[in-house]
Amino acid sequence: MTLSADDQKKAAAAAAMDHVRDGMKLGLGTGSTAKHFVDFIGAKVAGGWKLLCVPTSEATRTQAASLNIPLTTLDETPELDLTVDGADELDADLTLIKGGGGALLREKMVAASSARMIVIADGSKKVARLGAFPLPIEVVTFGAKATMRKIEKAAAGAGAKGQLSFRMKNGAQFVTDNGNYIIDGAFGMIPDAKKLALALEATPGVVDHGLFIGLADLAILGAPDGVVIVKA
Ligand code: 5RP
């Protein structure tokens, strides 16, 4: 029997539960894989576990609240034990591209506030080289087109060339939970993730980008017949 992509996501989320203990403070990721994890967390809470969680998006907050998962904020709880989140791409070093769901800023802030980050994903997310998935870049709305031009130059200087486009949703520009726009960079391949990250971070108007470098400790990937573990 081979697992479908969604069953692989669920299997990875279930395996991540082996790392969760009663009493932990957790970061809850965003996306279809993280949604399975939040369901499992909800079941533990229903069974009496005392967990305290920071959601990485309004969508996850809504799901978690519907499951009666106790929620907190980074301001109230700045140090978390573990964040479990999905990814759009990951390489052998556990450098990630995230933000397919537009939640990259809160996802990065929550992961960076956690002692450990575990990535859960279906097996298709593991790649030899990052960049086939367009890199999400969150920008402030003020001067967003001018920022896009600056990003193009900055990225080219880091060896990443490709089409940049504003993310759209239902015919309108997509707006993040933080009130910003997302520019997707279809670079095809990213030759040097660190160099690109530094170039983007030095670009005025860029709030953050979906490259997660040195944040993930472990990845649990669904495979056709179970899960595979990748360590950083
Ligand atoms: C949201 C994310 C998600 O983790 C990423 O898009 C993966 O989503 P999915 O689990 O649905 O494949 O970064 O901003």
Coordinates of C-alpha atoms and ligand atoms in Angstrom, one line a residue:
M1 CA 0.0 0.0 0.0
T2 CA 1.4 3.5 -0.9
L3 CA 0.4 6.6 1.0
S4 CA -1.2 9.5 -0.8
A5 CA 0.4 12.9 -0.4
D6 CA -2.2 13.8 2.3
D7 CA -1.7 10.5 4.1
Q8 CA 2.0 11.2 4.1
K9 CA 1.4 14.6 5.7
K10 CA -0.8 13.0 8.3
A11 CA 1.9 10.3 8.9
A12 CA 4.6 12.9 9.4
A13 CA 2.3 14.9 11.8
A14 CA 1.6 11.7 13.8
A15 CA 5.3 10.9 14.0
A16 CA 6.0 14.5 15.3
M17 CA 3.7 13.7 18.2
D18 CA 6.5 11.4 19.6
H19 CA 8.4 14.7 20.3
V20 CA 5.5 16.3 22.2
R21 CA 5.3 16.0 26.0
D22 CA 2.6 17.0 28.5
G23 CA 3.3 20.5 29.8
M24 CA 5.1 21.7 26.7
K25 CA 4.9 25.2 25.2
L26 CA 4.5 24.8 21.5
G27 CA 4.5 26.8 18.2
L28 CA 1.8 25.6 15.9
G29 CA 2.6 25.9 12.2
T30 CA 0.4 26.8 9.2
G31 CA -0.7 24.8 6.2
S32 CA -2.3 21.5 5.3
T33 CA 0.4 19.4 7.0
A34 CA 0.5 21.6 10.2
K35 CA -3.3 21.3 10.3
H36 CA -3.0 17.5 10.9
F37 CA -0.6 18.2 13.7
V38 CA -3.0 20.7 15.3
D39 CA -5.7 18.1 15.1
F40 CA -3.4 15.7 17.0
I41 CA -2.6 18.3 19.6
G42 CA -6.4 19.0 20.0
A43 CA -6.9 15.3 20.7
K44 CA -4.2 15.4 23.4
V45 CA -5.7 18.5 25.0
A46 CA -9.1 16.7 25.0
G47 CA -7.4 13.8 26.7
G48 CA -6.2 16.1 29.6
W49 CA -2.7 17.2 28.5
K50 CA -1.7 20.7 29.6
L51 CA -0.2 22.4 26.5
L52 CA 0.2 26.1 25.8
C53 CA 0.5 27.1 22.1
V54 CA 1.4 30.0 19.9
P55 CA -0.3 29.8 16.5
T56 CA 1.7 31.1 13.5
S57 CA -1.4 32.4 11.6
E58 CA -5.0 33.5 12.1
A59 CA -6.1 30.3 10.3
T60 CA -4.2 28.2 12.8
R61 CA -5.5 30.3 15.6
T62 CA -9.1 29.6 14.5
Q63 CA -8.5 25.9 14.1
A64 CA -6.7 25.6 17.5
A65 CA -9.4 27.7 19.3
S66 CA -12.1 25.4 17.8
L67 CA -10.3 22.4 19.4
N68 CA -10.0 24.2 22.8
I69 CA -6.2 24.3 22.6
P70 CA -4.9 26.8 25.2
L71 CA -3.3 29.7 23.3
T72 CA -0.8 32.3 24.2
T73 CA 1.3 34.9 22.4
L74 CA 5.0 35.4 21.9
D75 CA 4.8 38.5 24.1
E76 CA 3.3 36.5 27.0
T77 CA 5.4 33.4 26.3
P78 CA 8.6 34.4 24.5
E79 CA 10.4 31.0 24.9
L80 CA 8.8 27.9 23.5
D81 CA 9.9 24.2 23.7
L82 CA 9.1 23.1 20.2
T83 CA 7.6 24.4 16.9
V84 CA 6.2 21.9 14.4
D85 CA 5.5 23.4 11.0
G86 CA 5.3 22.4 7.3
A87 CA 7.6 23.6 4.5
D88 CA 7.3 24.2 0.7
E89 CA 10.9 22.9 0.1
L90 CA 13.7 21.6 2.2
D91 CA 17.2 20.5 1.3
A92 CA 19.7 18.1 2.9
D93 CA 20.9 20.8 5.3
L94 CA 17.3 21.6 6.4
T95 CA 17.4 25.0 4.8
L96 CA 13.7 25.6 4.0
I97 CA 11.5 27.6 1.7
K98 CA 8.3 28.5 3.6
G99 CA 5.5 30.9 3.1
G100 CA 3.4 29.1 0.5
G101 CA 0.5 29.9 2.8
G102 CA 1.7 33.5 3.3
A103 CA 2.5 33.0 7.0
L104 CA 6.3 33.1 6.8
L105 CA 6.9 36.1 9.1
R106 CA 5.0 34.7 12.1
E107 CA 6.3 31.2 11.3
K108 CA 9.9 32.4 11.4
M109 CA 9.4 34.5 14.6
V110 CA 7.8 31.5 16.3
A111 CA 10.4 29.0 15.1
A112 CA 13.2 31.4 16.2
S113 CA 11.6 31.6 19.7
S114 CA 11.6 27.8 20.0
A115 CA 14.3 25.5 21.5
R116 CA 13.6 23.1 18.6
M117 CA 11.8 23.2 15.2
I118 CA 10.6 20.1 13.6
V119 CA 9.5 20.2 9.9
I120 CA 6.7 17.9 8.8
A121 CA 6.0 17.4 5.1
D122 CA 5.2 14.9 2.4
G123 CA 8.2 13.4 0.7
S124 CA 7.9 15.6 -2.4
K125 CA 9.1 18.7 -0.5
K126 CA 12.7 17.4 -0.2
V127 CA 14.8 18.7 -3.0
A128 CA 18.5 18.6 -4.1
R129 CA 18.5 22.3 -4.6
L130 CA 16.1 25.0 -3.4
G131 CA 14.2 27.3 -5.7
A132 CA 11.8 25.4 -7.9
F133 CA 9.1 26.7 -5.5
P134 CA 8.8 30.5 -5.8
L135 CA 10.4 32.2 -2.8
P136 CA 7.8 34.2 -0.9
I137 CA 9.0 37.6 0.2
E138 CA 6.8 39.7 2.5
V139 CA 7.0 43.5 1.8
V140 CA 5.2 46.5 3.2
T141 CA 2.5 47.9 1.0
F142 CA 4.1 51.4 0.8
G143 CA 6.1 51.6 -2.3
A144 CA 5.7 47.9 -3.0
K145 CA 6.4 48.1 -6.7
A146 CA 9.6 50.1 -6.0
T147 CA 10.5 47.4 -3.5
M148 CA 10.0 44.8 -6.1
R149 CA 12.5 46.5 -8.4
K150 CA 15.0 46.6 -5.6
I151 CA 14.4 43.0 -4.8
E152 CA 15.1 42.1 -8.4
K153 CA 18.5 43.8 -8.3
A154 CA 19.4 42.4 -4.9
A155 CA 18.4 38.9 -5.9
A156 CA 20.4 39.1 -9.2
G157 CA 23.4 40.2 -7.2
A158 CA 23.1 37.0 -5.2
G159 CA 22.8 34.9 -8.4
A160 CA 19.0 34.4 -8.2
K161 CA 17.3 35.6 -11.4
G162 CA 13.6 35.1 -12.3
Q163 CA 10.2 36.5 -12.5
L164 CA 8.8 38.4 -9.5
S165 CA 5.1 38.7 -9.0
F166 CA 2.7 40.0 -6.4
R167 CA 0.7 37.1 -4.9
M168 CA -3.0 37.3 -5.8
K169 CA -6.0 35.8 -4.1
N170 CA -9.6 35.9 -5.6
G171 CA -8.5 38.6 -8.1
A172 CA -7.1 40.9 -5.5
Q173 CA -3.6 41.4 -4.1
F174 CA -3.0 38.9 -1.2
V175 CA -2.6 40.6 2.1
T176 CA -0.8 38.7 5.0
D177 CA -2.1 38.5 8.6
N178 CA 0.3 41.4 9.2
G179 CA -1.2 43.6 6.6
N180 CA 1.6 43.3 4.1
Y181 CA 2.0 42.0 0.5
I182 CA 3.8 38.9 -0.7
I183 CA 6.1 39.0 -3.7
D184 CA 6.9 35.5 -5.1
G185 CA 10.3 35.1 -6.7
A186 CA 10.3 32.3 -9.3
F187 CA 14.1 31.9 -9.3
G188 CA 14.0 28.3 -10.6
M189 CA 17.1 27.6 -8.4
I190 CA 18.8 29.5 -5.6
P191 CA 22.6 29.0 -5.9
D192 CA 23.4 30.5 -2.5
A193 CA 20.6 30.7 0.0
K194 CA 22.6 32.6 2.7
K195 CA 23.7 35.2 0.2
L196 CA 20.2 35.7 -1.1
A197 CA 18.8 35.9 2.5
L198 CA 21.3 38.6 3.4
A199 CA 20.6 40.6 0.2
L200 CA 16.9 40.5 0.8
E201 CA 17.3 41.5 4.5
A202 CA 19.3 44.5 3.4
T203 CA 16.5 45.7 1.0
P204 CA 14.3 48.5 2.5
G205 CA 10.7 47.6 2.3
V206 CA 11.3 43.8 2.7
V207 CA 9.8 42.6 6.0
D208 CA 11.1 39.0 5.7
H209 CA 11.5 36.2 3.3
G210 CA 10.7 32.5 3.3
L211 CA 14.3 31.2 3.5
F212 CA 14.6 29.5 6.9
I213 CA 18.3 28.9 7.5
G214 CA 19.6 27.2 10.6
L215 CA 16.2 27.0 12.2
A216 CA 15.0 23.4 11.7
D217 CA 16.5 20.7 13.8
L218 CA 14.7 17.7 12.3
A219 CA 12.4 16.9 9.4
I220 CA 9.9 14.1 9.4
L221 CA 8.9 13.3 5.8
G222 CA 6.1 11.2 4.7
A223 CA 7.2 8.4 2.4
P224 CA 5.1 6.0 0.3
D225 CA 5.2 3.4 3.1
G226 CA 5.8 5.5 6.3
V227 CA 8.1 8.3 7.4
V228 CA 11.7 9.2 6.9
I229 CA 13.8 11.3 9.3
V230 CA 16.2 14.0 8.1
K231 CA 18.6 15.6 10.7
A232 CA 20.3 18.9 10.3
Ligands
5RP1 C1 2.7 28.5 5.2 C2 3.8 27.5 5.0 C3 3.5 26.1 5.0 O1 4.1 25.4 6.0 C4 3.9 25.6 3.6 O2 3.3 26.3 2.6 C5 3.6 24.1 3.5 O3 2.2 23.9 3.4 P1 1.5 22.5 3.2 O4 1.7 21.8 4.5 O5 0.0 22.9 3.0 O6 2.1 21.8 2.1 O7 5.0 27.9 5.0 O8 3.1 29.8 5.1

